[in-house]
CSV table of C-alpha atoms in Angstrom, one decimal:
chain,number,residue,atom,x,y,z
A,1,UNK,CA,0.0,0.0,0.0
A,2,UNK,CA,1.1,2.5,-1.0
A,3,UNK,CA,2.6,6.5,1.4
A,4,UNK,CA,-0.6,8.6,0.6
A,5,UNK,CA,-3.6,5.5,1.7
A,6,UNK,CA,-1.0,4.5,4.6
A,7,UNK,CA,-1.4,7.8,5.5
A,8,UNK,CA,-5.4,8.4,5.6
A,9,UNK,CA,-5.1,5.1,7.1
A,10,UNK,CA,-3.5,7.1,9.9
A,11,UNK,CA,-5.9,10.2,9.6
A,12,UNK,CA,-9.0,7.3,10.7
A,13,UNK,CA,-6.8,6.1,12.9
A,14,UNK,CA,-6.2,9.2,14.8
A,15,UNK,CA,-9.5,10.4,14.3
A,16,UNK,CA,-11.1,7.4,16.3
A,17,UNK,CA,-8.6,7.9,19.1
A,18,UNK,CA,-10.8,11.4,19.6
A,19,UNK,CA,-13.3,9.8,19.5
A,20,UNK,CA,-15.1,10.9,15.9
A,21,UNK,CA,-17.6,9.5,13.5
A,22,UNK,CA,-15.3,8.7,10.4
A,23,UNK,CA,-16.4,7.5,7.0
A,24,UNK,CA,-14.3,6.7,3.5
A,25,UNK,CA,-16.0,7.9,0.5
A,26,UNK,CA,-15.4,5.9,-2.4
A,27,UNK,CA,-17.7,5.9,-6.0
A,28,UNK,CA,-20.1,3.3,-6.7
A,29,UNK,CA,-18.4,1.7,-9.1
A,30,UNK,CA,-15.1,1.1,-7.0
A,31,UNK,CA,-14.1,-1.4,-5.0
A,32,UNK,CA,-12.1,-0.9,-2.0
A,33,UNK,CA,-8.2,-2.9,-2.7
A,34,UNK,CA,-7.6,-5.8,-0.8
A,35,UNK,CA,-4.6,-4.4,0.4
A,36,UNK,CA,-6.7,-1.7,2.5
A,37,UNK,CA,-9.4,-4.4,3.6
A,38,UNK,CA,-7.5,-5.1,6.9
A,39,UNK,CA,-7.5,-1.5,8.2
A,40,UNK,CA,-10.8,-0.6,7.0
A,41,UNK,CA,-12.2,-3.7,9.0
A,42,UNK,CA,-10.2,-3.2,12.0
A,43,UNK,CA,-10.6,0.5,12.1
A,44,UNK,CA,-14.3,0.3,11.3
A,45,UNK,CA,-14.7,3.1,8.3
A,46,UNK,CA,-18.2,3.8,7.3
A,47,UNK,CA,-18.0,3.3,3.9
A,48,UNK,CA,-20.0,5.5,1.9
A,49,UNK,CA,-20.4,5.3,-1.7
A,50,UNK,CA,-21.4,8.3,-4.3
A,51,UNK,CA,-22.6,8.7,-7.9
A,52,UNK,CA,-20.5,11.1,-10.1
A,53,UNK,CA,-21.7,13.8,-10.2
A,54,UNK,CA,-22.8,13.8,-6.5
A,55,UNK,CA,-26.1,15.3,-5.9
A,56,UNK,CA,-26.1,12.5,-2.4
A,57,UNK,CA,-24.1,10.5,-0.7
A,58,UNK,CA,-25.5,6.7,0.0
A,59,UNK,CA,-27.1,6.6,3.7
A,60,UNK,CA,-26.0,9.6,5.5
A,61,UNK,CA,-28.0,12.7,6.5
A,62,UNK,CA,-26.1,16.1,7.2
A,63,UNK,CA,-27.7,18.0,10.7
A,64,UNK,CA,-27.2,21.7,10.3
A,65,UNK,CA,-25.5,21.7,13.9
A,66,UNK,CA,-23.1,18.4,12.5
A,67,UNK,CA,-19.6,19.9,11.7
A,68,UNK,CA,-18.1,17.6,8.7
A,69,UNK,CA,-14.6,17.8,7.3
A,70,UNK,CA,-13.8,16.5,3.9
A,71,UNK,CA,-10.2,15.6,3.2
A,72,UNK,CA,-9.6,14.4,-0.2
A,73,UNK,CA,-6.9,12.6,-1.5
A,74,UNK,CA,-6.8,14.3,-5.2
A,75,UNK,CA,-8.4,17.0,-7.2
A,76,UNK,CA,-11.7,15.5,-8.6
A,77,UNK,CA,-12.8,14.2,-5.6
A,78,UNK,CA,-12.0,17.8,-3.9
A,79,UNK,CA,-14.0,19.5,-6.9
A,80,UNK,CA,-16.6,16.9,-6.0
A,81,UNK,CA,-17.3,17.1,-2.9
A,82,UNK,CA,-17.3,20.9,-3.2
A,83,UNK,CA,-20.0,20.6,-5.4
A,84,UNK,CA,-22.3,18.6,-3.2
A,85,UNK,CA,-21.3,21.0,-0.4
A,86,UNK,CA,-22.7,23.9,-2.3
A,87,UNK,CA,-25.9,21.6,-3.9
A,88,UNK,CA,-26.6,21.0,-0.3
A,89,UNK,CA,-26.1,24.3,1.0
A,90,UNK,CA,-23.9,22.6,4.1
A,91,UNK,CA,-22.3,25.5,5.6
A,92,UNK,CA,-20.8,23.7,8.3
A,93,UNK,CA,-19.1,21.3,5.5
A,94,UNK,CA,-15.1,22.0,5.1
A,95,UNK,CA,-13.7,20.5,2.5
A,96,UNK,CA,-9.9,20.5,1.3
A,97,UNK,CA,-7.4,19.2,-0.8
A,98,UNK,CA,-4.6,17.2,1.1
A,99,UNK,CA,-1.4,17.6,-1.8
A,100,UNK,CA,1.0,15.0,-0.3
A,101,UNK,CA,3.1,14.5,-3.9
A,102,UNK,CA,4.3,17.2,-6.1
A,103,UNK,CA,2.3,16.0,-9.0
A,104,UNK,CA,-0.9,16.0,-7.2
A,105,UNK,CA,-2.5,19.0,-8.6
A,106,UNK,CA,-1.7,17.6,-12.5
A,107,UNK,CA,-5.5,15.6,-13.5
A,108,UNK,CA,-4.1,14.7,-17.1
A,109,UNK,CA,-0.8,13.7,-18.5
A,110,UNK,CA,0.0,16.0,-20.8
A,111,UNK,CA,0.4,19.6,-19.7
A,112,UNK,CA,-1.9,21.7,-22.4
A,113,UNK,CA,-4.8,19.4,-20.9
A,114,UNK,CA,-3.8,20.9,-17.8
A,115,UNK,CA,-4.0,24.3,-18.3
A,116,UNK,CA,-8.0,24.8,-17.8
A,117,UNK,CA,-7.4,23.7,-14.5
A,118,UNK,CA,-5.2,26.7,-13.8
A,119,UNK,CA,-7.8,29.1,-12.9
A,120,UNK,CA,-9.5,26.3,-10.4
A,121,UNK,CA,-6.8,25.9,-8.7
A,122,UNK,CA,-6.0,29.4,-8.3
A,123,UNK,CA,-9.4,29.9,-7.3
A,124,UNK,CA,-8.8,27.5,-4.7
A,125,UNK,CA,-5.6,27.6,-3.4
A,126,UNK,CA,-6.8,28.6,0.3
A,127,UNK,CA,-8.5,24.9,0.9
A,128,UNK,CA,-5.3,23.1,-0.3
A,129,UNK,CA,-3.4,21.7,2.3
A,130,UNK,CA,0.1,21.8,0.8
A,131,UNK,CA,2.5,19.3,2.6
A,132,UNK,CA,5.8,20.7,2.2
A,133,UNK,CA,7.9,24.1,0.1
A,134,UNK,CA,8.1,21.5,-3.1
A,135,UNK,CA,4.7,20.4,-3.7
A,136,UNK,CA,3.8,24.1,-3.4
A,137,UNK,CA,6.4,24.8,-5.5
A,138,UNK,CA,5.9,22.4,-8.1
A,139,UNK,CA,2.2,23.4,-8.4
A,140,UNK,CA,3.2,27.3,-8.5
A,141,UNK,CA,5.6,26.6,-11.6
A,142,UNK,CA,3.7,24.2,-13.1
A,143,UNK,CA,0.9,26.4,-13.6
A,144,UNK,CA,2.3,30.0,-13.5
A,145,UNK,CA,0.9,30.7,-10.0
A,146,UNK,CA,2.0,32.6,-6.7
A,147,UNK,CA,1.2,30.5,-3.8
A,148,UNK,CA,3.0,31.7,-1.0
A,149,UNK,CA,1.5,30.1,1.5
A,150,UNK,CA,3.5,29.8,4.7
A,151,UNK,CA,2.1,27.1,6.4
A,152,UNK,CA,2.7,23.2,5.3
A,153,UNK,CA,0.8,20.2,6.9
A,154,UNK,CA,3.5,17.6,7.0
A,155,UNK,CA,2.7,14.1,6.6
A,156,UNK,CA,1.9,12.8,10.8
A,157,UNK,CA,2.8,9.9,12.3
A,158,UNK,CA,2.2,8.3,16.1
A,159,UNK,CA,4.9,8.5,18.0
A,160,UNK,CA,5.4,5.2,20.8
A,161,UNK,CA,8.5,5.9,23.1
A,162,UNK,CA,12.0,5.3,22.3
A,163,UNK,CA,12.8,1.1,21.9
A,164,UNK,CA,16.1,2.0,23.6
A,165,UNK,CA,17.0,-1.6,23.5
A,166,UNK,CA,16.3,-1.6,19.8
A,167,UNK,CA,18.9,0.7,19.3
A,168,UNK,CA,21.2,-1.7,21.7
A,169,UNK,CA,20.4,-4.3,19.5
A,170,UNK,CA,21.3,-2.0,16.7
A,171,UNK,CA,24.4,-1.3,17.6
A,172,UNK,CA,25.3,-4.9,18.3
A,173,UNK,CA,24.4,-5.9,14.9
A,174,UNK,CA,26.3,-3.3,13.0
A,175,UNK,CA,29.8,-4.7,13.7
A,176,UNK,CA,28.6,-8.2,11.8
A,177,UNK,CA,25.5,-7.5,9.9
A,178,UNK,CA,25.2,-3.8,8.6
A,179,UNK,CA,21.4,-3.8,7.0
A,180,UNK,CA,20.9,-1.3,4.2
A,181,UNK,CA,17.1,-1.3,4.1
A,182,UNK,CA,15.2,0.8,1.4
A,183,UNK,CA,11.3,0.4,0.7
A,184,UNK,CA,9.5,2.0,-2.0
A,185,UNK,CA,7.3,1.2,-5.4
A,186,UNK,CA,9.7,-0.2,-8.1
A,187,UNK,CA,8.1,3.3,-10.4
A,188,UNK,CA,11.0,4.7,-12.3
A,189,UNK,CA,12.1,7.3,-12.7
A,190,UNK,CA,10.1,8.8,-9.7
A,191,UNK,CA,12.2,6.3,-7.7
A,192,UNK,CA,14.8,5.6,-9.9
A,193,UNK,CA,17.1,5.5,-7.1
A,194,UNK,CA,16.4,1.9,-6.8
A,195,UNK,CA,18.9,1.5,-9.0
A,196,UNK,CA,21.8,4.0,-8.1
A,197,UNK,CA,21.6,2.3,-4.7
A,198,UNK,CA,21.9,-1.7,-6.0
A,199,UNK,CA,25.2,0.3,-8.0
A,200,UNK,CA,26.9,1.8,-4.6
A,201,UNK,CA,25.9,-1.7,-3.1
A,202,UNK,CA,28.6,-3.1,-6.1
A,203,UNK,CA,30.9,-0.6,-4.9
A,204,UNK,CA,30.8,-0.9,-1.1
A,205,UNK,CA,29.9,-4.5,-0.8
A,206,UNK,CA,33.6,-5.6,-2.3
A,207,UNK,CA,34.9,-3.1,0.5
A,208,UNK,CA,33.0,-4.2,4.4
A,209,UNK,CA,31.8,-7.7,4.3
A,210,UNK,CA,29.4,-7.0,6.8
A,211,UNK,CA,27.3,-4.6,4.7
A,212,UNK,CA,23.9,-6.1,3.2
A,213,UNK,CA,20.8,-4.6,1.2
A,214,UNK,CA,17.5,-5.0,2.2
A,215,UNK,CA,15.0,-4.0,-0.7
A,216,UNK,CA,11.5,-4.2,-0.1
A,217,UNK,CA,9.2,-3.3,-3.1
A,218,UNK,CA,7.9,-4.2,-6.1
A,219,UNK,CA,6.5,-2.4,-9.6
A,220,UNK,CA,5.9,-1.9,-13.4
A,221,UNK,CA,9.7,-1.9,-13.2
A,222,UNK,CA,11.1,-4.8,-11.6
A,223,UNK,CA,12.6,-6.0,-14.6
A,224,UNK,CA,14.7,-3.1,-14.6
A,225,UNK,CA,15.8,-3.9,-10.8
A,226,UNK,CA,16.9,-7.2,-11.7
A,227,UNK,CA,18.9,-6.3,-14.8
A,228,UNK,CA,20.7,-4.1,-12.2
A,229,UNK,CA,21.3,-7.0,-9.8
A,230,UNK,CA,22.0,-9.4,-12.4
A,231,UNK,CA,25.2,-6.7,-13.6
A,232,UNK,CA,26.6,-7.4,-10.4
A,233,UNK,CA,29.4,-10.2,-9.1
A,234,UNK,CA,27.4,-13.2,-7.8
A,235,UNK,CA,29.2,-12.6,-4.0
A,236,UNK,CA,27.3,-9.2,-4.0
A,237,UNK,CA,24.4,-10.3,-5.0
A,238,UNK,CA,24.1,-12.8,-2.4
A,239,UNK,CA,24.4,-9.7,0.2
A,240,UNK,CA,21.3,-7.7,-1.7
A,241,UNK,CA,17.7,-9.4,-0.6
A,242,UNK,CA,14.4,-8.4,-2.9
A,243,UNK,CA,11.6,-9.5,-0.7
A,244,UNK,CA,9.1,-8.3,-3.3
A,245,UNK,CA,5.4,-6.7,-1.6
A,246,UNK,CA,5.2,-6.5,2.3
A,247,UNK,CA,1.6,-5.5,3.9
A,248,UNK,CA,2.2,-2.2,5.8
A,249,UNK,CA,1.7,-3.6,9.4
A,250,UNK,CA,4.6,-5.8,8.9
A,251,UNK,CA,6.7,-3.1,7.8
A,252,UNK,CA,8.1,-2.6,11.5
A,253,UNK,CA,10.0,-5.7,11.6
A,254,UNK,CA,12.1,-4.9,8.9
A,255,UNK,CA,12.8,-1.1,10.5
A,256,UNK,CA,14.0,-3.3,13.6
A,257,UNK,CA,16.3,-5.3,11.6
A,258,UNK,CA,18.2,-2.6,9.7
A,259,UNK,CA,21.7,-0.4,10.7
A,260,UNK,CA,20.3,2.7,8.6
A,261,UNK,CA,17.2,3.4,5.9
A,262,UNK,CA,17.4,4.9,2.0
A,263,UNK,CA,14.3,6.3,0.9
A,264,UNK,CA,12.0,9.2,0.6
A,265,UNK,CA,8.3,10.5,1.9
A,266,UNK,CA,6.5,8.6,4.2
A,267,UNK,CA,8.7,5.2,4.6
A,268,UNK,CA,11.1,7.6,5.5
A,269,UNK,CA,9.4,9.4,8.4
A,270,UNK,CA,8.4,5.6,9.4
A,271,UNK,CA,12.0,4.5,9.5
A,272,UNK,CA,13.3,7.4,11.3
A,273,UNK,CA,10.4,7.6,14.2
A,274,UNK,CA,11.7,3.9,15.0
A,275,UNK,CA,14.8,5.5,15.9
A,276,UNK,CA,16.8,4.1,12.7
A,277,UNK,CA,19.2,7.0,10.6
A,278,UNK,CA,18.0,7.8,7.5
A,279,UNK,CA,19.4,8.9,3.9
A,280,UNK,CA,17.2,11.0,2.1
A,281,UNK,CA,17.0,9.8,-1.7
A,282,UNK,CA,16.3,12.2,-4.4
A,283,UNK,CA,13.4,11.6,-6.7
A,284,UNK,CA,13.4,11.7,-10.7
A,285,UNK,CA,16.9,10.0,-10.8
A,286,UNK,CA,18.9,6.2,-11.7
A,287,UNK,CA,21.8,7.1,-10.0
A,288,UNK,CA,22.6,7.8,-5.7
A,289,UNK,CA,22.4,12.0,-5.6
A,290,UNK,CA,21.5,12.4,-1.5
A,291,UNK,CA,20.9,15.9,0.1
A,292,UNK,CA,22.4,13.9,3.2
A,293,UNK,CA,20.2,12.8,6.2
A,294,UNK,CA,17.0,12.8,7.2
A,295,UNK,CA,17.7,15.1,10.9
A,296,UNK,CA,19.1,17.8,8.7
A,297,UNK,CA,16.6,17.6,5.9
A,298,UNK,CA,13.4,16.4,8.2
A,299,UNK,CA,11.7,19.4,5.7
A,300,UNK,CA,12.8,18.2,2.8
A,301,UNK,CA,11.6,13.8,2.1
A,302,UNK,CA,11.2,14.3,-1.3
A,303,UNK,CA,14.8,15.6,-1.9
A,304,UNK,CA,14.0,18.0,-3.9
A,305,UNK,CA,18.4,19.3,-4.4
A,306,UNK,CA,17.0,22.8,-5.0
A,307,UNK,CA,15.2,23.3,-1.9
A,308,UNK,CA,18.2,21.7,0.5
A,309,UNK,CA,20.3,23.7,2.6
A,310,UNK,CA,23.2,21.4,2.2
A,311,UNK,CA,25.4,20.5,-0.5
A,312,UNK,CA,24.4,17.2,-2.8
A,313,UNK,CA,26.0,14.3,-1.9
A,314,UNK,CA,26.0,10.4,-2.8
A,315,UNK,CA,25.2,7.6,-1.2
A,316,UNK,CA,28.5,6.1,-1.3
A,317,UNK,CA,29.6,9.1,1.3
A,318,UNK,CA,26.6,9.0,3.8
A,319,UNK,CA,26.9,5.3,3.9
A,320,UNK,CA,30.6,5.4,4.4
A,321,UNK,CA,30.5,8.5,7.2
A,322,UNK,CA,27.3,6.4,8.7
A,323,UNK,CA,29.3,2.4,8.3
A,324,UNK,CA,32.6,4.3,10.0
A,325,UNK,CA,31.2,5.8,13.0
A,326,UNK,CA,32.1,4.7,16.7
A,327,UNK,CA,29.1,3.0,18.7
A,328,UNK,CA,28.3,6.1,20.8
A,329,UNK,CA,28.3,8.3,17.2
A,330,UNK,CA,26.1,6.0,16.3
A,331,UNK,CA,24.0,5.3,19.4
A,332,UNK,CA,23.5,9.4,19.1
A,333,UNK,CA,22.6,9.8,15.4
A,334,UNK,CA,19.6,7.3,16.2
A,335,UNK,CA,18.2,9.5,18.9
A,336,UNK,CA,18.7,12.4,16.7
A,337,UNK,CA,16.3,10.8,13.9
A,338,UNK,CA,13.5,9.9,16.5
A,339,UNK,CA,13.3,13.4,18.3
A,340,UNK,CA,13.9,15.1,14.9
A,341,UNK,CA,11.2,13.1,13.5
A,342,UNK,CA,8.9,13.7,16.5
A,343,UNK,CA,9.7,17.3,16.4
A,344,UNK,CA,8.3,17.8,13.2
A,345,UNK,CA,5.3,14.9,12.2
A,346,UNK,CA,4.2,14.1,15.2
A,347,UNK,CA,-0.1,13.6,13.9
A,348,UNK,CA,-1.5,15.5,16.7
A,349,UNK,CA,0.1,18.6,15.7
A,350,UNK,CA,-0.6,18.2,12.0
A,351,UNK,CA,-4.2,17.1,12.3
A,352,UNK,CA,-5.5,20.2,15.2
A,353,UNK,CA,-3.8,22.5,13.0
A,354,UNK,CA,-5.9,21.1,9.6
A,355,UNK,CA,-9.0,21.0,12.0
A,356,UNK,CA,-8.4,24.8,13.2
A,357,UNK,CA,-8.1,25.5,9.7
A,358,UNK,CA,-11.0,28.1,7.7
A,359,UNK,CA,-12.4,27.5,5.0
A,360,UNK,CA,-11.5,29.5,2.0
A,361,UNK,CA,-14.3,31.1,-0.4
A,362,UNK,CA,-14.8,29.8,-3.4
A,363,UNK,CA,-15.9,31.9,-6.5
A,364,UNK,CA,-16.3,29.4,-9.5
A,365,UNK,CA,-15.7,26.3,-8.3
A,366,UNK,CA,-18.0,26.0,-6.1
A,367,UNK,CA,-21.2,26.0,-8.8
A,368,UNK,CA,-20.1,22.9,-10.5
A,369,UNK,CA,-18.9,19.0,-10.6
A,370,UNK,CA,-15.9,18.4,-12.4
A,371,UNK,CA,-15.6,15.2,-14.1
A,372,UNK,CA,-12.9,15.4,-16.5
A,373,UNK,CA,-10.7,18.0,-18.1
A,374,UNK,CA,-13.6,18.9,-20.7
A,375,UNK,CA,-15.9,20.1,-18.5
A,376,UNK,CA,-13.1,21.7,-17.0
A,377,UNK,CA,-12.2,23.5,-20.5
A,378,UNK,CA,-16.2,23.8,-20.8
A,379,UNK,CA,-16.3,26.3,-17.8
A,380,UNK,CA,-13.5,28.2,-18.5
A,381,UNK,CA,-14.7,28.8,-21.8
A,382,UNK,CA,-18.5,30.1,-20.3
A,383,UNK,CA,-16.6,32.1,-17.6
A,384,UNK,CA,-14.5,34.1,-20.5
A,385,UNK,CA,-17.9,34.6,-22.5
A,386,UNK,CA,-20.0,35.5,-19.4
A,387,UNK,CA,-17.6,38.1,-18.5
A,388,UNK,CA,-16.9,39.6,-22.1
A,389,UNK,CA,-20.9,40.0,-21.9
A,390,UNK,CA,-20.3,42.1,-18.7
A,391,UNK,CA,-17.6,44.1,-20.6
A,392,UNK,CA,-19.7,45.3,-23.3
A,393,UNK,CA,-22.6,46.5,-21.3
């Protein structure tokens, strides 16, 4: 399962600890993946299902003293439910847009589809919930915008206490068994650095015998991951495990097992709240660019090189200052990741700061459903005639 459902996951989760009514709307015609099935059943979502466009939603009845927050997890379902909002005349209905990836706001593939959806989003910017400097950044270049907006909601995460005798074991370990553990989606280029890594594993595995890779994953590209292993001497291969899909609460055992994590977004934040010292990988590459470590870039998962305020570095060098530190160097570095991580995503904090949040007016986008990008271009279009009607009276 992938970071962004892990992470609603979460959002339910947290939401029944305080005690709230919690629902997952899904259309009709979708089926909920098997993957999820465990957390919706143990977390008991109301599942509610909606036609498109959404005049109702499937069993549930709106009191004008009920306060309801929408979060959605992408654009058309935001535009959605902002419709029904307004069909419904719910004024105690917030609804936003969570953007927890940089190419979140893009609805179509190619970018002149995109471009009716400039004005929308501009219209909107107020209800989206931007998770860090580069997805805002992404969406204000992308489509010409100025965003500006000061305040991120960071991806949260619980926080149990310390396993201090984790990081005992941890240390123990190191000396025989150094565990290189990355987990992400084998979807390349995104996470092309995959493949940079299994190349520094060639480089460094000849040089400490304890060293080992971990990779937990799998993808439209896995061919591409073994091609990569298969380039390498059979004696480093045997040190490089793929363990193919692992279900998300299993995860945690493999965090226990490992001397230091390589990754990016939300398996990163994961890794480091279990007290283990991360890399941060940078996205949109094949080869092992780093903007160094997770307690110095705790605002920067995605790293995104532009936005660090360190120089780039490789892999080979973090993994080399991380493999030649002294126990109590490295006894100190995983304390660092924990109360760095904690500092900064711990869920409480994220979540009363989206619930204090107002919600921003809406001019256009509020009076329709959008389905697709031609009724997107279809408003636009009646918006610029409408007005040049205004102009010449």
């Amino acid at each position: 399962m992938g970071g962004v459902p892990t992470y609603f996951m979460r959002i339910f989760q947290w939401a029944a600890s305080q005690g709230f009514d919690k629902a997952l709307l899904i259309p009709k015609n979708r089926e909920i993946y098997t993957i999820w099935k465990k957390q919706v059943d143990d977390l008991r979502l109301n599942i509610i299902r909606y036609d498109i466009p959404v005049k109702q939603l499937e069993n549930v009845e709106i009191e004008k003293y009920d306060e309801v927050i929408c979060i959605a997890a992408d654009l058309h379902c935001y535009f959605r439910m902002f419709y029904y909002k307004n069909l419904n005349k719910y004024n105690n209905m917030k609804v936003f847009f969570y953007c927890l990836h940089p190419h979140a706001t893009v609805v179509e593939k190619h970018k002149f589809f995109n471009l009716p959806y400039r004005k929308l989003i501009r219209d909107n910017l107020n209800n989206i919930l931007f998770m860090d400097r580069e997805t805002e950044k992404f969406c204000e270049e992308y489509y010409s915008l100025q965003v500006k907006n000061s305040k991120y909601y960071r991806v949260g995460s619980f926080f149990p206490n310390l396993d201090e005798e984790r990081i005992k074991i941890r240390i123990k370990n190191r000396k025989n068994n150094f565990i290189i553990l990355t987990i992400a989606r084998f979807d390349f280029p995104f996470k092309g650095y995959i493949l940079g890594l299994i190349n520094t594993m060639g480089i460094l595995g000849k040089e400490y015998p304890n060293l080992n890779l971990v990779i937990v994953g799998d993808g439209p590209n896995n061919d591409l991951v073994k091609e990569a292993l298969n380039k390498l001497p059979l004696d480093i291969r045997k040190k490089i495990s793929l363990t193919g899909e692992v279900a998300y609460n299993e995860l945690q055992q493999y965090y226990d097992n490992a001397s230091l994590y390589i990754g990016m977004g939300t398996t990163l934040i994961e890794a480091s709240k279990s007290g283990l010292p991360s890399i941060v990988a940078t996205a949109f590459q094949n080869g092992d660019s780093t903007v160094g470590f997770f307690d110095k870039e705790y605002d920067n998962v995605g790293g995104n090189i532009q936005l660090s305020a360190h120089d780039c570095m490789t892999f080979e060098e973090c993994i080399r200052q991380e493999l030649e530190k002294s126990d109590w160097q490295y006894r100190e570095h995983c304390y660092k990741s924990y109360y760095t991580c904690k500092k900064y995503y711990q869920i409480d904090n994220i979540m009363e700061e989206i619930l204090k949040k107002k919600q921003g007016k809406i001019e256009s986008a509020a009076k329709y459903a959008f389905l697709n990008v031609y009724d997107c271009a279809l408003m636009n279009l009646k918006i610029r005639v409408q007005n040049r009607r205004k102009q010449r009276r």
